[in-house]
Amino acid sequence: MRGLQLIGNLDGLLVTVPHKIAVCALVDHVSPAVAVSGSANALRREPDGSWSAANFDGTGFVAGLVHRGHDPAGRTVAVVGAGGAGSAIAVALLEAGVGGLRVCDRDPARLAALRDRVAERWPRPVVFSDEPDLRGADLVVNATPLGLRETDELPFSLDDLAPHAVVADIIMTPRDTELLALAAARGHRVHHGIHMLRHQIPAYLQFFGFGDALSARS
């Protein structure tokens, strides 16, 4: 990262796993979303040579939900995975006004760090645990990498889900992960990972200074 920052004609970059959390310590300025989530997926060089970090995973995910008719406002949501994307999604869901939020991750240090940052901004309790509690959830989100490979185990069991629960995955390829295929077979509505990316693109363009081009196309 330090080497990339020295390249004179590099004005920005997109960050993906497993670097979204680590890059936050290497920039000069962070957006509010990065400050709370501890994760970044876009870096921009400023005119003075400093670097700014932003994260659009969460807002893109929520915008995708709303667009597909799954507005999370007032709903009980469970997020499985508190890594780079999962943390950003959890923060965006709180911003969107969910009725209740549960965050699960098997890494106790990562879970504790997110809990401390969230507590500073949202006084109402968010349930953090090392095992998923999906009972009564209206929306369940897989924010782990489980599902990228055919040999992966399921990120969580569907047995405790309410019949009306929506099952979402942030994995884009394959489109129909084993989790989503199984959920659909059981009658659950499903939400595919590609929607998170599609609804980040306008924010990316604005962040990197291409807002005029976006307006011209609309």
PDB file of C-alpha atoms in Angstrom:
ATOM      1  CA  MET A   1       0.000   0.000   0.000  1.00  0.00           C
ATOM      2  CA  ARG A   2       2.787   2.440   0.850  1.00  0.00           C
ATOM      3  CA  GLY A   3       4.343   1.716  -2.528  1.00  0.00           C
ATOM      4  CA  LEU A   4       1.079   2.379  -4.340  1.00  0.00           C
ATOM      5  CA  GLN A   5       0.701   5.692  -2.546  1.00  0.00           C
ATOM      6  CA  LEU A   6       4.026   6.826  -4.019  1.00  0.00           C
ATOM      7  CA  ILE A   7       2.913   6.310  -7.618  1.00  0.00           C
ATOM      8  CA  GLY A   8       2.431   9.795  -9.026  1.00  0.00           C
ATOM      9  CA  ASN A   9      -0.375   9.028 -11.467  1.00  0.00           C
ATOM     10  CA  LEU A  10      -2.452   6.874  -9.119  1.00  0.00           C
ATOM     11  CA  ASP A  11      -5.444   8.889  -7.956  1.00  0.00           C
ATOM     12  CA  GLY A  12      -7.473   6.153  -6.317  1.00  0.00           C
ATOM     13  CA  LEU A  13      -8.177   2.479  -5.969  1.00  0.00           C
ATOM     14  CA  LEU A  14     -10.835   0.015  -4.926  1.00  0.00           C
ATOM     15  CA  VAL A  15     -10.089  -2.353  -2.061  1.00  0.00           C
ATOM     16  CA  THR A  16     -11.373  -5.881  -1.632  1.00  0.00           C
ATOM     17  CA  VAL A  17     -10.886  -8.805   0.746  1.00  0.00           C
ATOM     18  CA  PRO A  18      -8.768  -9.362   2.718  1.00  0.00           C
ATOM     19  CA  HIS A  19      -7.480  -5.778   2.862  1.00  0.00           C
ATOM     20  CA  LYS A  20     -10.559  -3.685   3.718  1.00  0.00           C
ATOM     21  CA  ILE A  21      -9.780  -3.466   7.424  1.00  0.00           C
ATOM     22  CA  ALA A  22      -5.985  -3.172   7.208  1.00  0.00           C
ATOM     23  CA  VAL A  23      -5.972  -0.192   4.818  1.00  0.00           C
ATOM     24  CA  CYS A  24      -7.822   1.986   7.323  1.00  0.00           C
ATOM     25  CA  ALA A  25      -4.589   2.442   9.272  1.00  0.00           C
ATOM     26  CA  LEU A  26      -2.718   3.619   6.166  1.00  0.00           C
ATOM     27  CA  VAL A  27      -4.802   6.655   5.162  1.00  0.00           C
ATOM     28  CA  ASP A  28      -5.026  10.228   6.418  1.00  0.00           C
ATOM     29  CA  HIS A  29      -8.791  10.760   6.404  1.00  0.00           C
ATOM     30  CA  VAL A  30     -11.752   8.417   6.854  1.00  0.00           C
ATOM     31  CA  SER A  31     -15.458   8.867   6.184  1.00  0.00           C
ATOM     32  CA  PRO A  32     -17.965   8.447   9.030  1.00  0.00           C
ATOM     33  CA  ALA A  33     -18.870   5.007   7.671  1.00  0.00           C
ATOM     34  CA  VAL A  34     -15.232   3.919   7.800  1.00  0.00           C
ATOM     35  CA  ALA A  35     -14.775   5.350  11.290  1.00  0.00           C
ATOM     36  CA  VAL A  36     -17.626   3.247  12.663  1.00  0.00           C
ATOM     37  CA  SER A  37     -17.257   0.090  10.579  1.00  0.00           C
ATOM     38  CA  GLY A  38     -13.452   0.000  10.646  1.00  0.00           C
ATOM     39  CA  SER A  39     -13.493  -1.011   6.990  1.00  0.00           C
ATOM     40  CA  ALA A  40     -12.839   0.744   3.659  1.00  0.00           C
ATOM     41  CA  ASN A  41     -13.374  -0.274   0.049  1.00  0.00           C
ATOM     42  CA  ALA A  42     -12.364   2.903  -1.801  1.00  0.00           C
ATOM     43  CA  LEU A  43      -9.285   5.130  -1.431  1.00  0.00           C
ATOM     44  CA  ARG A  44      -8.762   8.525  -3.066  1.00  0.00           C
ATOM     45  CA  ARG A  45      -5.708  10.755  -3.341  1.00  0.00           C
ATOM     46  CA  GLU A  46      -6.514  14.354  -2.387  1.00  0.00           C
ATOM     47  CA  PRO A  47      -4.966  17.414  -4.109  1.00  0.00           C
ATOM     48  CA  ASP A  48      -2.520  17.863  -1.212  1.00  0.00           C
ATOM     49  CA  GLY A  49      -1.280  14.285  -1.606  1.00  0.00           C
ATOM     50  CA  SER A  50      -3.104  12.885   1.414  1.00  0.00           C
ATOM     51  CA  TRP A  51      -5.374   9.854   1.134  1.00  0.00           C
ATOM     52  CA  SER A  52      -9.048   9.515   2.045  1.00  0.00           C
ATOM     53  CA  ALA A  53     -10.956   6.278   2.645  1.00  0.00           C
ATOM     54  CA  ALA A  54     -14.649   5.546   2.189  1.00  0.00           C
ATOM     55  CA  ASN A  55     -16.837   2.465   2.266  1.00  0.00           C
ATOM     56  CA  PHE A  56     -19.864   1.922   0.059  1.00  0.00           C
ATOM     57  CA  ASP A  57     -20.520  -1.762   0.785  1.00  0.00           C
ATOM     58  CA  GLY A  58     -23.142  -0.980   3.397  1.00  0.00           C
ATOM     59  CA  THR A  59     -25.009   1.770   1.593  1.00  0.00           C
ATOM     60  CA  GLY A  60     -24.899  -0.241  -1.629  1.00  0.00           C
ATOM     61  CA  PHE A  61     -26.297  -3.281   0.132  1.00  0.00           C
ATOM     62  CA  VAL A  62     -29.146  -1.342   1.745  1.00  0.00           C
ATOM     63  CA  ALA A  63     -29.972   0.465  -1.505  1.00  0.00           C
ATOM     64  CA  GLY A  64     -30.116  -2.896  -3.247  1.00  0.00           C
ATOM     65  CA  LEU A  65     -32.468  -4.249  -0.598  1.00  0.00           C
ATOM     66  CA  VAL A  66     -34.814  -1.290  -0.939  1.00  0.00           C
ATOM     67  CA  HIS A  67     -34.749  -1.494  -4.734  1.00  0.00           C
ATOM     68  CA  ARG A  68     -35.734  -5.166  -4.593  1.00  0.00           C
ATOM     69  CA  GLY A  69     -38.583  -4.547  -2.157  1.00  0.00           C
ATOM     70  CA  HIS A  70     -36.842  -5.626   1.048  1.00  0.00           C
ATOM     71  CA  ASP A  71     -36.651  -2.324   2.938  1.00  0.00           C
ATOM     72  CA  PRO A  72     -34.951  -3.165   6.277  1.00  0.00           C
ATOM     73  CA  ALA A  73     -36.410  -0.205   8.193  1.00  0.00           C
ATOM     74  CA  GLY A  74     -38.169  -1.436  11.315  1.00  0.00           C
ATOM     75  CA  ARG A  75     -37.173  -5.041  10.651  1.00  0.00           C
ATOM     76  CA  THR A  76     -35.150  -7.472  12.733  1.00  0.00           C
ATOM     77  CA  VAL A  77     -31.956  -8.290  10.842  1.00  0.00           C
ATOM     78  CA  ALA A  78     -29.206 -10.821  11.511  1.00  0.00           C
ATOM     79  CA  VAL A  79     -25.796 -10.339   9.887  1.00  0.00           C
ATOM     80  CA  VAL A  80     -23.479 -13.347   9.893  1.00  0.00           C
ATOM     81  CA  GLY A  81     -19.897 -12.156   9.460  1.00  0.00           C
ATOM     82  CA  ALA A  82     -18.311  -8.994  10.886  1.00  0.00           C
ATOM     83  CA  GLY A  83     -15.391  -8.667   8.503  1.00  0.00           C
ATOM     84  CA  GLY A  84     -14.856  -5.776   6.122  1.00  0.00           C
ATOM     85  CA  ALA A  85     -18.162  -5.999   4.272  1.00  0.00           C
ATOM     86  CA  GLY A  86     -20.184  -7.327   7.202  1.00  0.00           C
ATOM     87  CA  SER A  87     -19.151  -4.460   9.474  1.00  0.00           C
ATOM     88  CA  ALA A  88     -20.070  -1.886   6.841  1.00  0.00           C
ATOM     89  CA  ILE A  89     -23.410  -3.580   6.226  1.00  0.00           C
ATOM     90  CA  ALA A  90     -24.184  -3.645   9.949  1.00  0.00           C
ATOM     91  CA  VAL A  91     -23.515   0.090  10.228  1.00  0.00           C
ATOM     92  CA  ALA A  92     -25.625   0.897   7.159  1.00  0.00           C
ATOM     93  CA  LEU A  93     -28.502  -1.177   8.509  1.00  0.00           C
ATOM     94  CA  LEU A  94     -28.420   0.825  11.735  1.00  0.00           C
ATOM     95  CA  GLU A  95     -28.414   4.025   9.681  1.00  0.00           C
ATOM     96  CA  ALA A  96     -31.430   2.682   7.778  1.00  0.00           C
ATOM     97  CA  GLY A  97     -33.411   2.316  11.004  1.00  0.00           C
ATOM     98  CA  VAL A  98     -33.674  -1.421  11.515  1.00  0.00           C
ATOM     99  CA  GLY A  99     -35.851  -2.467  14.419  1.00  0.00           C
ATOM    100  CA  GLY A 100     -33.225  -4.827  15.777  1.00  0.00           C
ATOM    101  CA  LEU A 101     -29.780  -5.984  14.716  1.00  0.00           C
ATOM    102  CA  ARG A 102     -27.845  -9.128  15.539  1.00  0.00           C
ATOM    103  CA  VAL A 103     -24.230  -9.516  14.431  1.00  0.00           C
ATOM    104  CA  CYS A 104     -22.424 -12.840  14.572  1.00  0.00           C
ATOM    105  CA  ASP A 105     -18.737 -13.593  14.044  1.00  0.00           C
ATOM    106  CA  ARG A 106     -16.479 -16.315  15.383  1.00  0.00           C
ATOM    107  CA  ASP A 107     -13.533 -13.920  15.785  1.00  0.00           C
ATOM    108  CA  PRO A 108     -13.989 -12.452  19.303  1.00  0.00           C
ATOM    109  CA  ALA A 109     -11.517  -9.600  18.774  1.00  0.00           C
ATOM    110  CA  ARG A 110     -13.166  -8.460  15.562  1.00  0.00           C
ATOM    111  CA  LEU A 111     -16.605  -8.689  17.145  1.00  0.00           C
ATOM    112  CA  ALA A 112     -15.528  -6.715  20.219  1.00  0.00           C
ATOM    113  CA  ALA A 113     -13.943  -3.970  18.121  1.00  0.00           C
ATOM    114  CA  LEU A 114     -17.122  -3.479  16.102  1.00  0.00           C
ATOM    115  CA  ARG A 115     -19.255  -3.572  19.251  1.00  0.00           C
ATOM    116  CA  ASP A 116     -17.190  -0.796  20.844  1.00  0.00           C
ATOM    117  CA  ARG A 117     -17.363   1.441  17.777  1.00  0.00           C
ATOM    118  CA  VAL A 118     -21.102   0.912  17.329  1.00  0.00           C
ATOM    119  CA  ALA A 119     -21.845   1.569  21.016  1.00  0.00           C
ATOM    120  CA  GLU A 120     -20.333   5.041  20.730  1.00  0.00           C
ATOM    121  CA  ARG A 121     -22.904   6.039  18.112  1.00  0.00           C
ATOM    122  CA  TRP A 122     -26.000   3.909  18.721  1.00  0.00           C
ATOM    123  CA  PRO A 123     -26.983   3.693  22.392  1.00  0.00           C
ATOM    124  CA  ARG A 124     -29.690   1.123  21.775  1.00  0.00           C
ATOM    125  CA  PRO A 125     -28.413  -2.417  22.161  1.00  0.00           C
ATOM    126  CA  VAL A 126     -27.175  -4.477  19.266  1.00  0.00           C
ATOM    127  CA  VAL A 127     -26.794  -8.183  19.978  1.00  0.00           C
ATOM    128  CA  PHE A 128     -23.304  -9.526  19.262  1.00  0.00           C
ATOM    129  CA  SER A 129     -22.577 -13.245  19.428  1.00  0.00           C
ATOM    130  CA  ASP A 130     -20.168 -15.905  18.222  1.00  0.00           C
ATOM    131  CA  GLU A 131     -22.996 -18.120  16.957  1.00  0.00           C
ATOM    132  CA  PRO A 132     -25.912 -17.029  14.748  1.00  0.00           C
ATOM    133  CA  ASP A 133     -29.264 -16.395  16.419  1.00  0.00           C
ATOM    134  CA  LEU A 134     -31.715 -16.305  13.535  1.00  0.00           C
ATOM    135  CA  ARG A 135     -34.964 -16.943  15.379  1.00  0.00           C
ATOM    136  CA  GLY A 136     -37.587 -14.357  14.498  1.00  0.00           C
ATOM    137  CA  ALA A 137     -35.331 -12.493  12.063  1.00  0.00           C
ATOM    138  CA  ASP A 138     -37.036 -10.855   9.092  1.00  0.00           C
ATOM    139  CA  LEU A 139     -33.807 -10.710   7.094  1.00  0.00           C
ATOM    140  CA  VAL A 140     -30.662 -12.826   7.408  1.00  0.00           C
ATOM    141  CA  VAL A 141     -27.448 -11.793   5.648  1.00  0.00           C
ATOM    142  CA  ASN A 142     -24.475 -13.973   4.814  1.00  0.00           C
ATOM    143  CA  ALA A 143     -21.530 -11.559   4.956  1.00  0.00           C
ATOM    144  CA  THR A 144     -18.903 -14.316   5.132  1.00  0.00           C
ATOM    145  CA  PRO A 145     -16.879 -15.796   2.235  1.00  0.00           C
ATOM    146  CA  LEU A 146     -18.588 -19.159   2.739  1.00  0.00           C
ATOM    147  CA  GLY A 147     -20.231 -20.033  -0.547  1.00  0.00           C
ATOM    148  CA  LEU A 148     -17.478 -18.920  -2.895  1.00  0.00           C
ATOM    149  CA  ARG A 149     -16.361 -22.533  -3.328  1.00  0.00           C
ATOM    150  CA  GLU A 150     -18.510 -25.591  -3.900  1.00  0.00           C
ATOM    151  CA  THR A 151     -16.807 -27.332  -0.990  1.00  0.00           C
ATOM    152  CA  ASP A 152     -17.724 -24.607   1.528  1.00  0.00           C
ATOM    153  CA  GLU A 153     -20.051 -25.438   4.372  1.00  0.00           C
ATOM    154  CA  LEU A 154     -23.191 -23.384   4.825  1.00  0.00           C
ATOM    155  CA  PRO A 155     -22.571 -20.180   6.814  1.00  0.00           C
ATOM    156  CA  PHE A 156     -25.603 -20.954   8.972  1.00  0.00           C
ATOM    157  CA  SER A 157     -28.496 -23.380   9.250  1.00  0.00           C
ATOM    158  CA  LEU A 158     -31.872 -22.435   7.825  1.00  0.00           C
ATOM    159  CA  ASP A 159     -33.770 -24.572  10.305  1.00  0.00           C
ATOM    160  CA  ASP A 160     -34.547 -21.737  12.740  1.00  0.00           C
ATOM    161  CA  LEU A 161     -35.719 -19.235  10.133  1.00  0.00           C
ATOM    162  CA  ALA A 162     -39.265 -17.925  10.156  1.00  0.00           C
ATOM    163  CA  PRO A 163     -41.154 -18.755   6.937  1.00  0.00           C
ATOM    164  CA  HIS A 164     -41.312 -15.079   5.941  1.00  0.00           C
ATOM    165  CA  ALA A 165     -37.574 -14.434   6.394  1.00  0.00           C
ATOM    166  CA  VAL A 166     -35.570 -13.092   3.456  1.00  0.00           C
ATOM    167  CA  VAL A 167     -32.153 -14.700   2.969  1.00  0.00           C
ATOM    168  CA  ALA A 168     -29.460 -12.463   1.464  1.00  0.00           C
ATOM    169  CA  ASP A 169     -25.938 -13.258   0.326  1.00  0.00           C
ATOM    170  CA  ILE A 170     -23.193 -10.773  -0.576  1.00  0.00           C
ATOM    171  CA  ILE A 171     -21.323 -13.300  -2.731  1.00  0.00           C
ATOM    172  CA  MET A 172     -21.653 -12.392  -6.413  1.00  0.00           C
ATOM    173  CA  THR A 173     -20.166 -15.496  -8.032  1.00  0.00           C
ATOM    174  CA  PRO A 174     -21.799 -17.933  -8.076  1.00  0.00           C
ATOM    175  CA  ARG A 175     -25.035 -15.960  -8.333  1.00  0.00           C
ATOM    176  CA  ASP A 176     -27.042 -18.715  -6.704  1.00  0.00           C
ATOM    177  CA  THR A 177     -24.895 -19.879  -3.832  1.00  0.00           C
ATOM    178  CA  GLU A 178     -25.763 -23.131  -2.120  1.00  0.00           C
ATOM    179  CA  LEU A 179     -27.273 -21.058   0.695  1.00  0.00           C
ATOM    180  CA  LEU A 180     -29.595 -19.133  -1.623  1.00  0.00           C
ATOM    181  CA  ALA A 181     -30.551 -22.220  -3.609  1.00  0.00           C
ATOM    182  CA  LEU A 182     -31.464 -24.104  -0.452  1.00  0.00           C
ATOM    183  CA  ALA A 183     -33.358 -21.119   0.965  1.00  0.00           C
ATOM    184  CA  ALA A 184     -35.349 -20.701  -2.246  1.00  0.00           C
ATOM    185  CA  ALA A 185     -36.148 -24.412  -2.274  1.00  0.00           C
ATOM    186  CA  ARG A 186     -37.591 -24.002   1.211  1.00  0.00           C
ATOM    187  CA  GLY A 187     -39.818 -21.161   0.074  1.00  0.00           C
ATOM    188  CA  HIS A 188     -37.796 -18.184   1.333  1.00  0.00           C
ATOM    189  CA  ARG A 189     -37.377 -15.042  -0.710  1.00  0.00           C
ATOM    190  CA  VAL A 190     -33.712 -14.554  -1.582  1.00  0.00           C
ATOM    191  CA  HIS A 191     -31.536 -11.537  -2.345  1.00  0.00           C
ATOM    192  CA  HIS A 192     -28.467 -11.937  -4.564  1.00  0.00           C
ATOM    193  CA  GLY A 193     -25.037 -10.436  -3.974  1.00  0.00           C
ATOM    194  CA  ILE A 194     -24.815  -8.600  -7.296  1.00  0.00           C
ATOM    195  CA  HIS A 195     -27.310  -5.985  -6.089  1.00  0.00           C
ATOM    196  CA  MET A 196     -24.820  -4.682  -3.512  1.00  0.00           C
ATOM    197  CA  LEU A 197     -22.256  -3.951  -6.232  1.00  0.00           C
ATOM    198  CA  ARG A 198     -24.722  -2.446  -8.691  1.00  0.00           C
ATOM    199  CA  HIS A 199     -25.961   0.040  -6.132  1.00  0.00           C
ATOM    200  CA  GLN A 200     -22.444   1.106  -5.143  1.00  0.00           C
ATOM    201  CA  ILE A 201     -21.477   2.264  -8.621  1.00  0.00           C
ATOM    202  CA  PRO A 202     -23.068   5.760  -8.453  1.00  0.00           C
ATOM    203  CA  ALA A 203     -21.356   6.379  -5.094  1.00  0.00           C
ATOM    204  CA  TYR A 204     -18.018   5.209  -6.509  1.00  0.00           C
ATOM    205  CA  LEU A 205     -18.349   7.625  -9.421  1.00  0.00           C
ATOM    206  CA  GLN A 206     -19.140  10.534  -7.112  1.00  0.00           C
ATOM    207  CA  PHE A 207     -16.254   9.668  -4.781  1.00  0.00           C
ATOM    208  CA  PHE A 208     -13.748   9.600  -7.634  1.00  0.00           C
ATOM    209  CA  GLY A 209     -15.003  12.827  -9.188  1.00  0.00           C
ATOM    210  CA  PHE A 210     -17.050  11.439 -12.072  1.00  0.00           C
ATOM    211  CA  GLY A 211     -20.364  12.792 -10.850  1.00  0.00           C
ATOM    212  CA  ASP A 212     -20.782  15.020 -13.922  1.00  0.00           C
ATOM    213  CA  ALA A 213     -20.444  12.014 -16.210  1.00  0.00           C
ATOM    214  CA  LEU A 214     -23.057  10.188 -14.150  1.00  0.00           C
ATOM    215  CA  SER A 215     -25.472  13.136 -14.396  1.00  0.00           C
ATOM    216  CA  ALA A 216     -24.942  13.376 -18.152  1.00  0.00           C
ATOM    217  CA  ARG A 217     -25.962   9.749 -18.627  1.00  0.00           C
ATOM    218  CA  SER A 218     -29.092  10.001 -16.460  1.00  0.00           C
TER     219      SER A 218
END
